[in-house]
PDB file of C-alpha atoms in Angstrom:
ATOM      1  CA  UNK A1243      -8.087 -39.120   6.799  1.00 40.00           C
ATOM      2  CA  UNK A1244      -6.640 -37.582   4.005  1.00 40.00           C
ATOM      3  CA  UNK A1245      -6.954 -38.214   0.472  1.00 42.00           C
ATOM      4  CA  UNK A1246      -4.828 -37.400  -2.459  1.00 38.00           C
ATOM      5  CA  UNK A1247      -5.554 -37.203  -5.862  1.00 40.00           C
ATOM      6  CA  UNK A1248      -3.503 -37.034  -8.977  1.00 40.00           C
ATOM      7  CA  UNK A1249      -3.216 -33.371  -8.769  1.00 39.00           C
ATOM      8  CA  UNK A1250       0.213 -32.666  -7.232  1.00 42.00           C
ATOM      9  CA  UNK A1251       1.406 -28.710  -5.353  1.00 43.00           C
ATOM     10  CA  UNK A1252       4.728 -28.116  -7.176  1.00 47.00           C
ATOM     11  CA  UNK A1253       7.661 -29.176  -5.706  1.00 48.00           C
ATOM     12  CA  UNK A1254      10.306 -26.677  -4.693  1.00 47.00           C
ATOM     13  CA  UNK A1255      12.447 -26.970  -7.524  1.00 49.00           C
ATOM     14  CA  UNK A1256       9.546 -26.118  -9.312  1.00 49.00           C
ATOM     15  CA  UNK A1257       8.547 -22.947  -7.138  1.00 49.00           C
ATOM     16  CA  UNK A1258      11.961 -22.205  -7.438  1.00 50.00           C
ATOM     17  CA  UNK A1259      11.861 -21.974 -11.405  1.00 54.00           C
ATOM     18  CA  UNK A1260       9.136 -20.238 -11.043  1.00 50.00           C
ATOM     19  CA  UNK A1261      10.355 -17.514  -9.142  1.00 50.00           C
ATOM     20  CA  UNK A1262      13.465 -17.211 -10.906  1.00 52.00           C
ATOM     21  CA  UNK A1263      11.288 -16.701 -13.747  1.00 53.00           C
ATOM     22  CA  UNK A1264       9.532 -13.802 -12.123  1.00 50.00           C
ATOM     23  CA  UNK A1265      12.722 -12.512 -11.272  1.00 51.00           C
ATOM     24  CA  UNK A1266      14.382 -12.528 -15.008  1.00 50.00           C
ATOM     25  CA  UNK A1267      11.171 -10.951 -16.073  1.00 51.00           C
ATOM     26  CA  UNK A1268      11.195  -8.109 -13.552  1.00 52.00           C
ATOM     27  CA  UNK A1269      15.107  -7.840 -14.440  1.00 55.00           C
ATOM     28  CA  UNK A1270      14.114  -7.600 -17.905  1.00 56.00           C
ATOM     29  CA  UNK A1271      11.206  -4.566 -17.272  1.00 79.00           C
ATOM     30  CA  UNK A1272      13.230  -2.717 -15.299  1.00 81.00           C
ATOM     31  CA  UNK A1273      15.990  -2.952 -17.872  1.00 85.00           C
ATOM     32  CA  UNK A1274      13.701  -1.837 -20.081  1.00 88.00           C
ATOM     33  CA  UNK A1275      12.422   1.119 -18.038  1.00 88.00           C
ATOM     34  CA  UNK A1276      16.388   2.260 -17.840  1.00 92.00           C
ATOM     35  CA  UNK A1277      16.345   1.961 -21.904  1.00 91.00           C
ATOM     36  CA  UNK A1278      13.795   3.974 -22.247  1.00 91.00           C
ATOM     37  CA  UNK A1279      14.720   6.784 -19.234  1.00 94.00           C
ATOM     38  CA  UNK A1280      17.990   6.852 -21.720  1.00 93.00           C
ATOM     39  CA  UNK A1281      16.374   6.979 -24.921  1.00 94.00           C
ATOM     40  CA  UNK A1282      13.580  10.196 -23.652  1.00 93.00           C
ATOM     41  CA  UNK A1283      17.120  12.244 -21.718  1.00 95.00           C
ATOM     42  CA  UNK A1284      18.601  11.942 -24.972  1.00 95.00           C
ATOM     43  CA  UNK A1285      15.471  13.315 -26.986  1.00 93.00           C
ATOM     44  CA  UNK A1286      15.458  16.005 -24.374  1.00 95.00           C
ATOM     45  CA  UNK A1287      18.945  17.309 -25.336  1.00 96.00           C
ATOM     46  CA  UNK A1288      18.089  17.197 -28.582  1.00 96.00           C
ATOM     47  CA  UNK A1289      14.628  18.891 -27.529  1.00 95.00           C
ATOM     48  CA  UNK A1290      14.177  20.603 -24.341  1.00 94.00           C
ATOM     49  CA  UNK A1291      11.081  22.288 -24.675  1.00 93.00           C
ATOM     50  CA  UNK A1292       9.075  19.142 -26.140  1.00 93.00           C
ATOM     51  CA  UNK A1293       6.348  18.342 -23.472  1.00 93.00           C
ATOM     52  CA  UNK A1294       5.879  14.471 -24.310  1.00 93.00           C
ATOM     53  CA  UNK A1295       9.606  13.896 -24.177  1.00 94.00           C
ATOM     54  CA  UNK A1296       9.213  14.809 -20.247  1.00 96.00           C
ATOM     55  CA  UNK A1297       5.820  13.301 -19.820  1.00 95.00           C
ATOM     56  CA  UNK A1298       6.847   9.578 -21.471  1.00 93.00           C
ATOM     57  CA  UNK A1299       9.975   9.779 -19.391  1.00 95.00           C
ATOM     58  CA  UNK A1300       8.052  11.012 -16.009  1.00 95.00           C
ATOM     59  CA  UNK A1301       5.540   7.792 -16.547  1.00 93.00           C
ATOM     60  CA  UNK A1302       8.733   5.739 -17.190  1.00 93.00           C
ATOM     61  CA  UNK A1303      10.513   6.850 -13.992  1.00 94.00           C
ATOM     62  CA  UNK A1304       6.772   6.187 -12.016  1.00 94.00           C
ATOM     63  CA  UNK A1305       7.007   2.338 -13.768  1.00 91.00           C
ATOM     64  CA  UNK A1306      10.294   1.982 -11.882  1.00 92.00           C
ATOM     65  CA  UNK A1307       9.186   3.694  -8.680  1.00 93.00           C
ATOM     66  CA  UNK A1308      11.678   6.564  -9.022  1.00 95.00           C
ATOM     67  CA  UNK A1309       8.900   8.786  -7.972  1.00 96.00           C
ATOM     68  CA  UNK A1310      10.757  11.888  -7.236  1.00 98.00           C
ATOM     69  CA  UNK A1311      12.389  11.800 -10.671  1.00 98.00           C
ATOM     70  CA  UNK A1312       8.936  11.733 -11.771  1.00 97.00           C
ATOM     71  CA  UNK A1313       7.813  14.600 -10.656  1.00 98.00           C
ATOM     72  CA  UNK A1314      10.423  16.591 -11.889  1.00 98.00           C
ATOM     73  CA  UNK A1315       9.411  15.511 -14.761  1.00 97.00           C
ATOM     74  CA  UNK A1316       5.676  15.744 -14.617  1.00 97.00           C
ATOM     75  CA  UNK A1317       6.236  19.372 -13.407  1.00 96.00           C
ATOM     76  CA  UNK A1318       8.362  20.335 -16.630  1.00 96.00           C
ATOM     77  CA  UNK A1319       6.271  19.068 -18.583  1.00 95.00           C
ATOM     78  CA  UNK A1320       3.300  20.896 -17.049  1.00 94.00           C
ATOM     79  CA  UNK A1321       5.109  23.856 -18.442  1.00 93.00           C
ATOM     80  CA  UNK A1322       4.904  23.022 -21.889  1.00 91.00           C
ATOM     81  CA  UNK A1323       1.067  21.428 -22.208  1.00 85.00           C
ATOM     82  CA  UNK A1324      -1.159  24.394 -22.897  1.00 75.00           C
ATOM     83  CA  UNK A1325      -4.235  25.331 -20.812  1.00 79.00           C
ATOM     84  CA  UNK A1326      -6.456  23.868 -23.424  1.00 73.00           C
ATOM     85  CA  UNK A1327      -5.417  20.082 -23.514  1.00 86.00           C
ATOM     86  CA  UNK A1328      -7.772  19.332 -20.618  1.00 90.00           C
ATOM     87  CA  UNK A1329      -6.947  15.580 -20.707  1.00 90.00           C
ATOM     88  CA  UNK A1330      -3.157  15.609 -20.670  1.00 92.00           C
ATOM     89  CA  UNK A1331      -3.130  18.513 -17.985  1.00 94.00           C
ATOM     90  CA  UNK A1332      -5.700  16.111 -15.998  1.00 94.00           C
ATOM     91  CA  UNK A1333      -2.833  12.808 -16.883  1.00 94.00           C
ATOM     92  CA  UNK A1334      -0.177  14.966 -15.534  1.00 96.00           C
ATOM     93  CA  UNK A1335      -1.950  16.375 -12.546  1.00 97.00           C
ATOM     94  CA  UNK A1336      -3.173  12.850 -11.977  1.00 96.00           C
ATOM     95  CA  UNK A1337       0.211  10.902 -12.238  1.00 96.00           C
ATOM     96  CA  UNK A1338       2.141  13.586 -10.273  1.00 98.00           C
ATOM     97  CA  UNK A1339      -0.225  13.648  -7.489  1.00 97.00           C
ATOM     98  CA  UNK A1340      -0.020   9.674  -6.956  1.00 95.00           C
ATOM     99  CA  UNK A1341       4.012  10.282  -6.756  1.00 97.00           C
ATOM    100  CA  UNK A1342       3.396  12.552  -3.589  1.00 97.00           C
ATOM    101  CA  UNK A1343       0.675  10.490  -2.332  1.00 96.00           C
ATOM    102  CA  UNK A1344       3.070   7.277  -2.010  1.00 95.00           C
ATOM    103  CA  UNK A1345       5.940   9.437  -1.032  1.00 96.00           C
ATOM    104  CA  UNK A1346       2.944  11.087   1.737  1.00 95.00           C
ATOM    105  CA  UNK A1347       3.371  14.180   0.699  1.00 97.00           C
ATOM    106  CA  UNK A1348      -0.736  14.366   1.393  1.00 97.00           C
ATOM    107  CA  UNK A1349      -0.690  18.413   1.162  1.00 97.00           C
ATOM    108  CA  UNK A1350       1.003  18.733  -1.927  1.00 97.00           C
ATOM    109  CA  UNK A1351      -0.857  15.715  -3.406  1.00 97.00           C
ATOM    110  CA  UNK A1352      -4.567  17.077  -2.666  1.00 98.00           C
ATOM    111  CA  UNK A1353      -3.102  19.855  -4.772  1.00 98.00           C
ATOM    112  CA  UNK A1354      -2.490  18.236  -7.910  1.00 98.00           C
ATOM    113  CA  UNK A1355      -5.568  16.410  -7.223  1.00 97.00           C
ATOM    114  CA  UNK A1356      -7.369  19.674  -6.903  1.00 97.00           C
ATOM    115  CA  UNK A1357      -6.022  20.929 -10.450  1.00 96.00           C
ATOM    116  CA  UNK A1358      -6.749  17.293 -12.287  1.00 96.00           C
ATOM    117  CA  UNK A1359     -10.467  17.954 -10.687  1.00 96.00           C
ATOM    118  CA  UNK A1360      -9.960  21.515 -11.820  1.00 95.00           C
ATOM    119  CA  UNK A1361      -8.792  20.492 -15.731  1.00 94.00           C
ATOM    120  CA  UNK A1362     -12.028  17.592 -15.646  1.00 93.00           C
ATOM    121  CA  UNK A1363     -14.186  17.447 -12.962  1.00 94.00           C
ATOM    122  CA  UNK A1364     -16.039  14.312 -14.608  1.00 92.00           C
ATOM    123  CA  UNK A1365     -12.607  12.346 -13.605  1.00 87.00           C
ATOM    124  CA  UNK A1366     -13.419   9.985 -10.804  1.00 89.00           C
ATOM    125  CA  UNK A1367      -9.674   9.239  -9.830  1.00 90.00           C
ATOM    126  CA  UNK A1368      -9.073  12.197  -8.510  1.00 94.00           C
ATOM    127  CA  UNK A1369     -11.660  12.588  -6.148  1.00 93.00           C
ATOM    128  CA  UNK A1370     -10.725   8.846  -5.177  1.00 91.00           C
ATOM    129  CA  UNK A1371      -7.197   9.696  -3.856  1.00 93.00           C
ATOM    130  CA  UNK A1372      -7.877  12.543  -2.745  1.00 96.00           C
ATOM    131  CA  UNK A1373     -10.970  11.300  -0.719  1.00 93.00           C
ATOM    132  CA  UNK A1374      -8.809   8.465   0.190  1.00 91.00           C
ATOM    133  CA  UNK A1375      -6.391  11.167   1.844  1.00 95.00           C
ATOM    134  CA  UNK A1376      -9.179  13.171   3.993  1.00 95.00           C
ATOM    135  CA  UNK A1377     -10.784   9.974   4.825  1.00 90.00           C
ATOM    136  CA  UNK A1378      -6.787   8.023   6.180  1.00 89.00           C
ATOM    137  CA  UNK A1379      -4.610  10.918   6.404  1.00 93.00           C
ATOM    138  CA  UNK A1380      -5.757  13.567   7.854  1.00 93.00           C
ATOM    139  CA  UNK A1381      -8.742  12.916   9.366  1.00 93.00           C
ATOM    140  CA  UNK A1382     -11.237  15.134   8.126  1.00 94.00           C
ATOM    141  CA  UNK A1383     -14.508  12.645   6.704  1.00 90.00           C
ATOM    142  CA  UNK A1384     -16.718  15.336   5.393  1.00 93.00           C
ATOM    143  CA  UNK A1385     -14.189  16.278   2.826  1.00 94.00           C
ATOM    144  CA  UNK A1386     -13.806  12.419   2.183  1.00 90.00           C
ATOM    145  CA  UNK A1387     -16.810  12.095   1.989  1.00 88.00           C
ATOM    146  CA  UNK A1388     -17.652  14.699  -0.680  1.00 93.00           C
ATOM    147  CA  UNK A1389     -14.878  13.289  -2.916  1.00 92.00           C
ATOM    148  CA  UNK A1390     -16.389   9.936  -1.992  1.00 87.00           C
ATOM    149  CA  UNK A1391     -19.891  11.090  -3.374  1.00 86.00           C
ATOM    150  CA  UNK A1392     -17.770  12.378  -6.852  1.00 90.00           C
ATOM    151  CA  UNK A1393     -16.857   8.855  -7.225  1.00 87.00           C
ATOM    152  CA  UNK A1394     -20.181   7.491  -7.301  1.00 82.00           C
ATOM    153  CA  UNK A1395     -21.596  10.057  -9.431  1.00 83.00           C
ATOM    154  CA  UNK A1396     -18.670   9.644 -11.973  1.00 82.00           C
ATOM    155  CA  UNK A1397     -18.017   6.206 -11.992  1.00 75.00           C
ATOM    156  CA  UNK A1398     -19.881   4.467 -14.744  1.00 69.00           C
ATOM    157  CA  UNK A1399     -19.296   0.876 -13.678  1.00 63.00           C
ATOM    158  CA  UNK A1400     -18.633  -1.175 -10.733  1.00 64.00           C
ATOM    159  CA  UNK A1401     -14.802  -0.574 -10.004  1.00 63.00           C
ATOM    160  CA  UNK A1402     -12.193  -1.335  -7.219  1.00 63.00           C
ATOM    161  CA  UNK A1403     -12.775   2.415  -6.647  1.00 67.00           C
ATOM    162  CA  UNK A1404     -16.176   2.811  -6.458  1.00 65.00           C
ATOM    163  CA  UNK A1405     -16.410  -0.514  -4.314  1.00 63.00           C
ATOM    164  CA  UNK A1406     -13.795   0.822  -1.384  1.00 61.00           C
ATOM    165  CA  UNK A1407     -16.072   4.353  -1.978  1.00 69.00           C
ATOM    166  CA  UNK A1408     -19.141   2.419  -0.957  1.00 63.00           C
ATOM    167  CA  UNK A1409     -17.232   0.908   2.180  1.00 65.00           C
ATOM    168  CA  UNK A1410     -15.435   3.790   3.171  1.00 68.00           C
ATOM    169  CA  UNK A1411     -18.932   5.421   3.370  1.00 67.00           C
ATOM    170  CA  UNK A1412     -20.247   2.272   5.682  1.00 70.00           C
ATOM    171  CA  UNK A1413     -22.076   0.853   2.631  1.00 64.00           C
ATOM    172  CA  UNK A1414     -21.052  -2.769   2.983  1.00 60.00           C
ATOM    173  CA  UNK A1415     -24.168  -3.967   1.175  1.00 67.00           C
ATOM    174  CA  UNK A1416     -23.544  -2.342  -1.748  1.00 60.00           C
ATOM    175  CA  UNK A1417     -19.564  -2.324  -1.856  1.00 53.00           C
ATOM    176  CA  UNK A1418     -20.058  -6.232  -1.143  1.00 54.00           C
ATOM    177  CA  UNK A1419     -22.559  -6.376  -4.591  1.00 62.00           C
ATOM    178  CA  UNK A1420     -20.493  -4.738  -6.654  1.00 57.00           C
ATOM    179  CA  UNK A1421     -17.499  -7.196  -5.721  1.00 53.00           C
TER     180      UNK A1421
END
């Protein structure tokens, strides 16, 4: 037999008020996103050459999943961020190789995975995705596996990362732990 209690599952007009909720606050990001696209293309005319102006909009245009936009952008503003700003060449390296990895553009990704690695090889994202690549995409594990290792040595606390690391290496015990 079944028993209730006073707790009660929302009815479908609630659900439904709910979603529509969800929905007006998506609406309301992406119109947002669009604001700001405007306001950073209208910095640019006033500024071409200023690298953050194309960075802020690239990250923009990745919020709203207009990744090829993005990566126009990221690459301009790879032009303008000298050698020496190890982080924000690492952010940009970073953020342009996740566009081509969800577009699976896994060649040109590992690249700009390569020069994040390159710019700060303490970063464990990078060697994530780009493990994550070897190991799904293109089947080669030892690669993966080296990334894999990166992860590990890199990441200083238990993470979604280092957790699918330890199970993509067969380490279920310790992926399982750190869950």
């Amino acid at each position: 037999s079944v028993i209730f209690t006073s707790f009660s599952l929302p009815t479908f007009a609630q659900k439904g008020r709910v979603w529509r909720e969800i929905g007006k606050t998506l609406e309301q990001s992406s119109e947002e996103l669009i604001r700001v696209i405007d306001q950073y293309t209208q910095a640019l005319y006033r500024d071409p050459r200023n690298g953050h102006h194309y960075l802020n909009r690239a990250n923009a245009y990745f919020d709203r999943g207009d990744y090829r936009k993005a990566i126009l952008d990221y690459s301009q503003a790879l032009t303008y961020f000298p050698n020496v700003d190890r982080n924000r060449l690492t952010q940009i390296y970073l953020q342009r190789g996740l566009c081509r990895y969800i577009l699976g553009e896994y060649p040109s990704s590992i690249a700009d995975f390569t020069h994040a690695i390159e710019a700060r090889p303490n970063k464990p994202d990078a060697y994530y995705f780009r493990g994550k690549i070897y190991q799904l995409a293109m089947n080669q594990p030892q690669q993966a596996r080296r990334d894999f290792l990166q992860v590990l040595k890199y990441e200083s606390y238990p993470s979604i990362q280092s957790s699918y690391t330890r199970l993509m290496m067969g380490d279920f015990q310790a992926a399982h732990a750190e869950i």
